Amino acid sequence: MASIAIAPARARARTSLRQWVGLLYVLPAVALVTVFFVIPLGMTAWMSLHNWPLMGEHSFIGLDNYVAILRDTRFWNALKFTFYYTVVVTIAIFAVAFPLAIFIERPRPLTNLYRTAFFMPAVVGFASASLLWSWLLNVDSGLFSPAAYDLGLTEKKINLLATFQPAFWSIIAMVVWKVAGFTMIILMTGLQSIPQDLQEAAVIDGAGPFARFRMITLPLMRRTLALALILSVAGSILAFDQFYIILRGGPRNQTLTAVYWIFNQSFVSFKLGYGAALSMVLLVILVALSLIQLWLLRKPAGLDD
Amino acid sequence: MRRNKVKTMIAKLALAAAVISGGLQAASAETANIWVRADGSNFMPRIVDAFNKAHKDQIKLDIIPNAEIIPKYGAAAAGGTAPDALSLDLIYTPSFAAAGQLEDITDWAKSLPYFASLSPAHVKTGTYKDRIYGLPFSADASVLIWNKKLFKQAGLDPEKGPTNWAEIEADAEKVNALGGDIKGFYFSGNCGGCNIFTFTPLIWASGGDILSEDGSKATLDSPQLRGAIDLYRSMVKKGLVPEGAQTDTGSNFFAAFAAGNIGISPSGAFAIGALNTQYPNVDYGITFLPGKDGGWSSFAGGDNFVVTKGTKKIEVVKEFLDFAYSLEGQTILAKYGSLPVRNDIAKEALKDLDPRYQVAAEAMAKGKTPYSVVFNDLINSANGPWTQMINEVFFGDDVDGAIKNAQDTMQSIIDQAPNK
């Protein structure tokens, strides 16, 4: 009896030691997350309950900031525009990245050159890329408008950034140029992980290329797609640099994103507390969206991968 | 040999003692830290150098990018590391004072013998609830500049700038007719700060205003504003203005004229120094920003000098400011790009400089500055109601709707301001 009782206790002691060692290993990561994520997040939540100007005294006001957000139509408009941008840009990125991924997946002459060329813009920072495109899009000294004019395509130099549609699509083009290479690499790894024999079996069964893509490639890439989608959506909802640097939220404030509005409230109107509250709202929205995407792309029951 | 060693030792000791006592002496002198925005990066280091050479107390200067100085100062103040004083865009003085961030320097200011001749626009924005929190430091006035070479080519008198709105448009049209890359007129059509500086004087000179005297009412619905808008719209419609103006957020405010193919452009006194040093080939004239039928006005801009509340170095700061107000200080300022802020010695400080400064100095002396604790929200913000309105009214279709929208938004921002 006694010996039976002792054995599990020893095992437990061993387990708990292993757990302590494990904790030791993750401690640096925990410390990093605590210092750079948990504490700032707590601080943001705390500030969001205050009237906290950039300068001067702050005072506790409970949920007043959140009540104010409900009436802040310009924030909701900014959020609406952010969603619109997110949907458009995500579709555009996938529409470009997927064909590219299929193109560079299999080894063929110059594959490495293509891979590098397509991936190149992804290593440029968003701010630098925005500055570059800000120049490319300049009507007087840039590239596109003067080139179109000199080639005789347009009667006069057209200011691409002056009205909403060309300005918005210019940004989309810039973001696709910048991000598609990265998405392409993610999708490529997904494509490469699909066993070749499945495709071959399907060919023997008489499936055409489209059927193979829909019935084999897409389902087996679910996890990769989920990753690429969440990265793209989260990145787009947090968009700021390109609209700030190239458009300044213009033309006529039609391209103010949610983060841009938070920035304005915090550092133009000096309302840090209100900016913090807006950030919390955006965080909740972003978490909810990510959960929805994970749920949509979850593994259907009975499928094994 | 041995004696020699002793000698060297004694010498070394003496040297050490001298160093220590010297060090102590230096420690008894104080060093105050001052910030300035990048706009002042030309004259500020010169005047600080001159001060440091002549005084025991020292100034340590930090130059901060224009767009970052406000948030950076706010963060530093919250963390207790704010500079002892800073040279602050004067329009921010009311909001800083309202936030309780600044030292009340009323008594000291009024004790200055030349207080009455300090730039009135600066002192007005430096005053909050009848107490003085900021005093003038650097100054810039808006003026109209024209390109003499292009005027000559267009058959206009190169020595005579436009004196009313009709002349601005007629002259711009003549220059524009030269064709090619040459355009008649330039303004930054998507920059609130540029246009409060150069566009509102057209309205003021015609008897209108965009804000009430105390900043409590937006007054955009006036025939003078409407008239000035029509002037700009007409020039845009006639193609006298380059396409890029519509989206220029201020980066081309000076550069467009400096390139030498713009006939007329509203600008600032800073352009004199910048053109003379960087673009010596551009031959230009300076005149006042006129009203519809003559008369003139100017935006008195620049920096106020403000002291951080609770600083222990206030005596050093006062010493420095006193030096800046001396003839020597004012001359250094004028030479390196700021107008003098003491009207009683302005002429003397400017006497050896480009005579065109005199026009700017006169504009400064009678210049006007709007007063508001929410100036940034109303005017300077790239997404504020003023910036949005000017872009819509100059280039859009619905002028009345844009004015009305801006009027309502500005009034609601004023009404919601925390410290009115």
XYZ file of C-alpha atoms in Angstrom, chain B residues 5-343:
339
model
C 60.636 64.980 -9.565
C 59.425 66.902 -6.532
C 59.070 69.959 -8.682
C 56.981 68.154 -11.229
C 54.883 66.747 -8.437
C 54.275 70.175 -7.000
C 53.444 71.467 -10.427
C 51.009 68.614 -10.954
C 49.378 69.263 -7.595
C 49.034 72.931 -8.395
C 47.515 72.050 -11.705
C 45.107 69.661 -10.032
C 44.121 72.326 -7.525
C 43.573 74.790 -10.308
C 41.423 72.296 -12.163
C 39.401 71.559 -9.047
C 38.866 75.204 -8.159
C 38.085 75.963 -11.773
C 35.614 73.119 -11.752
C 33.992 74.445 -8.615
C 33.720 77.850 -10.132
C 32.014 76.431 -13.176
C 29.634 74.499 -10.954
C 28.508 77.682 -9.267
C 27.398 78.941 -12.662
C 24.105 77.427 -13.743
C 23.161 75.768 -17.008
C 19.612 76.048 -18.246
C 18.179 73.801 -20.922
C 16.200 75.371 -23.750
C 14.291 73.843 -26.649
C 13.519 75.366 -29.996
C 11.610 74.005 -33.012
C 13.568 73.307 -36.180
C 12.360 76.578 -37.741
C 14.752 78.314 -35.366
C 17.735 76.127 -36.176
C 19.440 78.963 -38.024
C 19.396 81.811 -35.536
C 19.000 80.018 -32.210
C 22.425 78.315 -32.028
C 24.092 81.639 -32.945
C 22.403 83.602 -30.224
C 23.012 80.843 -27.660
C 26.699 80.768 -28.616
C 26.984 84.514 -28.267
C 25.303 84.332 -24.861
C 27.469 81.468 -23.617
C 30.655 83.258 -24.623
C 29.734 86.414 -22.745
C 28.181 84.909 -19.622
C 29.129 82.676 -16.740
C 25.711 81.023 -16.757
C 25.229 78.781 -19.723
C 22.438 77.703 -22.022
C 22.175 74.180 -23.380
C 20.139 74.158 -26.569
C 18.135 71.282 -28.073
C 16.594 71.583 -31.533
C 13.401 69.546 -31.981
C 11.611 68.795 -35.287
C 8.631 71.131 -35.783
C 5.959 68.473 -35.675
C 7.370 66.753 -32.605
C 8.068 69.586 -30.237
C 4.561 69.690 -28.737
C 4.086 65.959 -28.002
C 7.718 65.668 -26.926
C 7.391 68.567 -24.535
C 4.148 67.127 -23.165
C 5.775 63.769 -22.541
C 8.852 65.383 -20.983
C 6.706 67.538 -18.723
C 4.773 64.475 -17.568
C 8.047 62.689 -16.852
C 9.580 65.657 -15.046
C 12.326 66.170 -17.633
C 10.941 69.214 -19.419
C 13.466 71.889 -20.442
C 13.641 75.025 -18.292
C 12.221 77.078 -21.114
C 11.318 76.802 -24.743
C 10.834 78.916 -27.788
C 7.281 78.007 -28.705
C 5.222 78.764 -31.807
C 3.325 81.728 -30.410
C -0.116 80.418 -31.282
C 0.338 77.577 -28.783
C 0.967 79.902 -25.839
C -2.705 80.168 -24.811
C -3.237 76.409 -24.761
C 0.006 75.767 -22.855
C -0.881 78.453 -20.335
C -4.402 77.056 -20.027
C -2.942 73.630 -19.241
C -1.125 75.136 -16.253
C 2.219 74.214 -17.739
C 3.865 77.638 -17.764
C 5.400 79.969 -15.202
C 3.618 83.270 -14.701
C 6.195 85.927 -15.650
C 3.920 88.966 -15.509
C 5.869 90.923 -12.879
C 9.225 90.396 -14.492
C 7.891 91.206 -17.957
C 6.335 94.450 -16.804
C 9.551 95.462 -15.076
C 11.434 95.447 -18.389
C 12.064 99.058 -19.488
C 11.282 98.175 -23.102
C 8.185 96.089 -22.346
C 5.925 98.524 -24.215
C 7.895 98.135 -27.433
C 7.801 94.332 -27.536
C 5.843 92.900 -30.464
C 2.187 93.415 -29.454
C 0.974 90.319 -31.338
C 3.345 88.123 -29.332
C 2.414 89.686 -26.011
C -1.266 89.298 -26.797
C -0.968 85.557 -27.477
C 1.385 85.274 -24.499
C -1.318 86.574 -22.192
C -3.869 84.228 -20.662
C -6.539 85.512 -18.270
C -4.651 88.803 -17.876
C -1.393 87.168 -16.810
C 1.679 86.980 -19.021
C 3.116 83.527 -19.739
C 5.088 84.179 -22.890
C 7.241 86.955 -24.324
C 8.281 87.478 -27.940
C 11.389 85.713 -29.085
C 11.495 85.322 -32.854
C 9.205 86.862 -35.418
C 8.003 86.214 -38.918
C 5.454 88.286 -40.805
C 3.536 87.295 -43.919
C 4.185 89.327 -47.046
C 3.688 89.067 -50.794
C 6.689 88.292 -52.956
C 6.963 88.705 -56.703
C 9.541 87.635 -59.251
C 11.047 90.762 -60.832
C 12.578 88.944 -63.770
C 9.260 87.392 -64.810
C 7.461 90.731 -64.271
C 9.898 92.353 -66.660
C 9.495 89.604 -69.255
C 5.727 89.984 -69.033
C 5.979 93.721 -69.671
C 5.104 94.721 -66.100
C 6.987 97.234 -63.974
C 9.423 94.966 -62.103
C 9.728 97.442 -59.228
C 6.029 97.643 -58.477
C 4.212 94.812 -56.729
C 0.418 94.441 -56.693
C -1.449 96.705 -54.243
C -4.950 95.231 -54.396
C -6.694 92.013 -55.416
C -7.461 93.055 -58.972
C -3.791 93.832 -59.540
C -2.719 90.461 -58.090
C -4.937 88.662 -60.576
C -4.052 90.881 -63.541
C -0.297 90.635 -62.897
C -0.486 86.867 -62.348
C -2.360 86.539 -65.629
C 0.256 88.510 -67.534
C 3.111 86.439 -66.081
C 1.191 83.236 -66.748
C 0.852 84.231 -70.398
C 4.609 83.736 -70.764
C 3.706 80.063 -70.971
C 5.810 76.951 -70.610
C 6.554 76.033 -67.016
C 5.875 79.575 -65.869
C 2.803 80.076 -63.730
C 1.266 83.252 -62.389
C 0.518 82.467 -58.772
C 1.292 79.864 -56.115
C -0.137 78.887 -52.752
C -0.144 75.636 -50.742
C -3.751 74.607 -51.227
C -3.880 71.853 -48.626
C -1.975 73.494 -45.773
C -3.933 75.128 -42.966
C -0.904 76.695 -41.327
C 0.332 78.263 -44.589
C -3.045 79.783 -45.364
C -3.796 81.192 -41.938
C -0.430 82.893 -42.381
C -0.877 84.214 -45.917
C -4.583 84.030 -46.822
C -6.296 85.540 -43.767
C -4.323 88.822 -44.085
C -6.206 89.371 -47.375
C -9.412 89.136 -45.355
C -8.137 91.282 -42.479
C -6.940 93.977 -44.859
C -10.456 94.129 -46.277
C -12.052 94.472 -42.855
C -13.145 90.893 -42.148
C -11.991 88.200 -39.734
C -12.352 84.466 -39.218
C -12.430 84.439 -35.399
C -13.767 86.929 -32.897
C -11.173 88.917 -30.950
C -11.176 86.568 -27.927
C -11.420 83.416 -30.015
C -14.855 82.479 -28.696
C -16.713 82.729 -32.013
C -15.927 81.501 -35.496
C -16.880 84.191 -38.014
C -16.372 82.538 -41.377
C -19.610 83.742 -42.863
C -18.395 87.124 -44.107
C -18.353 88.851 -47.512
C -14.609 89.510 -47.097
C -13.803 85.785 -46.752
C -16.092 85.037 -49.668
C -14.357 87.724 -51.750
C -10.872 86.426 -51.014
C -12.018 82.904 -51.889
C -13.374 84.160 -55.200
C -9.998 85.723 -55.981
C -8.194 82.404 -55.459
C -10.887 80.379 -57.225
C -10.755 82.633 -60.215
C -6.972 82.254 -60.477
C -7.244 78.469 -60.128
C -9.965 78.369 -62.779
C -7.889 80.420 -65.204
C -5.021 77.976 -64.772
C -2.674 80.508 -63.184
C -1.839 78.084 -60.357
C 0.187 74.843 -60.836
C -1.719 71.566 -60.450
C 0.377 70.535 -57.464
C -1.005 73.372 -55.340
C -4.189 71.432 -54.686
C -2.412 68.745 -52.697
C 0.508 70.732 -51.308
C 0.457 70.254 -47.538
C 3.122 72.903 -47.102
C 6.236 71.159 -48.376
C 6.300 73.398 -51.445
C 5.234 76.569 -49.636
C 8.612 78.208 -50.185
C 10.234 75.917 -52.760
C 7.703 76.642 -55.518
C 8.613 80.334 -55.700
C 12.308 79.683 -55.136
C 12.435 77.572 -58.299
C 12.005 80.834 -60.207
C 8.980 80.159 -62.413
C 6.193 81.575 -60.249
C 5.151 85.200 -60.720
C 3.568 86.019 -57.380
C 3.285 84.102 -54.130
C 2.201 84.965 -50.622
C 5.040 84.081 -48.284
C 6.838 85.176 -45.132
C 9.743 87.335 -44.054
C 11.754 84.135 -43.621
C 11.843 83.909 -47.421
C 14.161 86.935 -47.598
C 16.945 85.211 -45.710
C 16.296 81.874 -47.378
C 16.239 83.311 -50.916
C 19.321 85.478 -50.360
C 21.416 82.621 -49.025
C 20.105 79.621 -50.972
C 18.759 81.104 -54.226
C 20.840 84.230 -54.912
C 19.796 84.184 -58.579
C 16.115 84.816 -57.916
C 15.435 88.546 -58.200
C 12.370 89.287 -56.108
C 10.420 92.112 -54.542
C 8.576 92.221 -51.213
C 5.334 94.008 -50.543
C 2.388 93.853 -48.157
C -0.521 91.449 -48.514
C -3.213 93.822 -49.769
C -6.932 94.139 -49.126
C -9.557 93.998 -51.829
C -9.313 97.713 -52.605
C -5.902 98.481 -51.129
C -4.712 98.714 -47.543
C -2.776 95.808 -46.140
C -2.383 93.377 -43.274
C -0.038 90.673 -42.080
C 0.012 87.640 -39.851
C 2.449 88.264 -37.032
C 3.947 84.865 -36.430
C 7.029 83.466 -34.779
C 7.874 82.142 -31.357
C 7.057 83.138 -27.832
C 9.574 82.388 -25.136
C 7.900 80.478 -22.308
C 9.209 79.169 -18.997
C 8.299 75.741 -17.640
C 6.391 75.974 -14.393
C 8.525 75.297 -11.349
C 11.940 75.474 -13.012
C 14.843 76.271 -10.690
C 16.847 77.999 -13.409
C 14.532 80.928 -13.948
C 17.263 83.494 -13.272
C 19.437 82.069 -16.057
C 16.462 82.059 -18.382
C 15.737 85.711 -17.618
C 19.382 86.582 -18.162
C 19.264 84.888 -21.558
C 16.054 86.587 -22.611
C 17.434 89.949 -21.523
C 20.465 89.286 -23.717
C 18.235 88.324 -26.656
C 16.434 91.660 -26.278
C 19.678 93.653 -26.372
C 20.721 95.339 -29.602
C 23.375 92.656 -30.026
C 20.825 89.882 -29.586
C 18.288 91.483 -31.901
C 20.951 91.997 -34.571
C 21.986 88.328 -34.430
C 18.346 87.300 -34.764
C 17.787 89.581 -37.731
C 20.936 88.486 -39.468
C 20.002 84.801 -39.287
C 16.384 84.789 -40.310
C 14.097 86.202 -37.650
C 12.680 89.710 -37.534
C 13.506 91.794 -34.459
C 10.821 91.668 -31.757
C 11.695 94.984 -30.083
C 10.112 97.688 -32.176
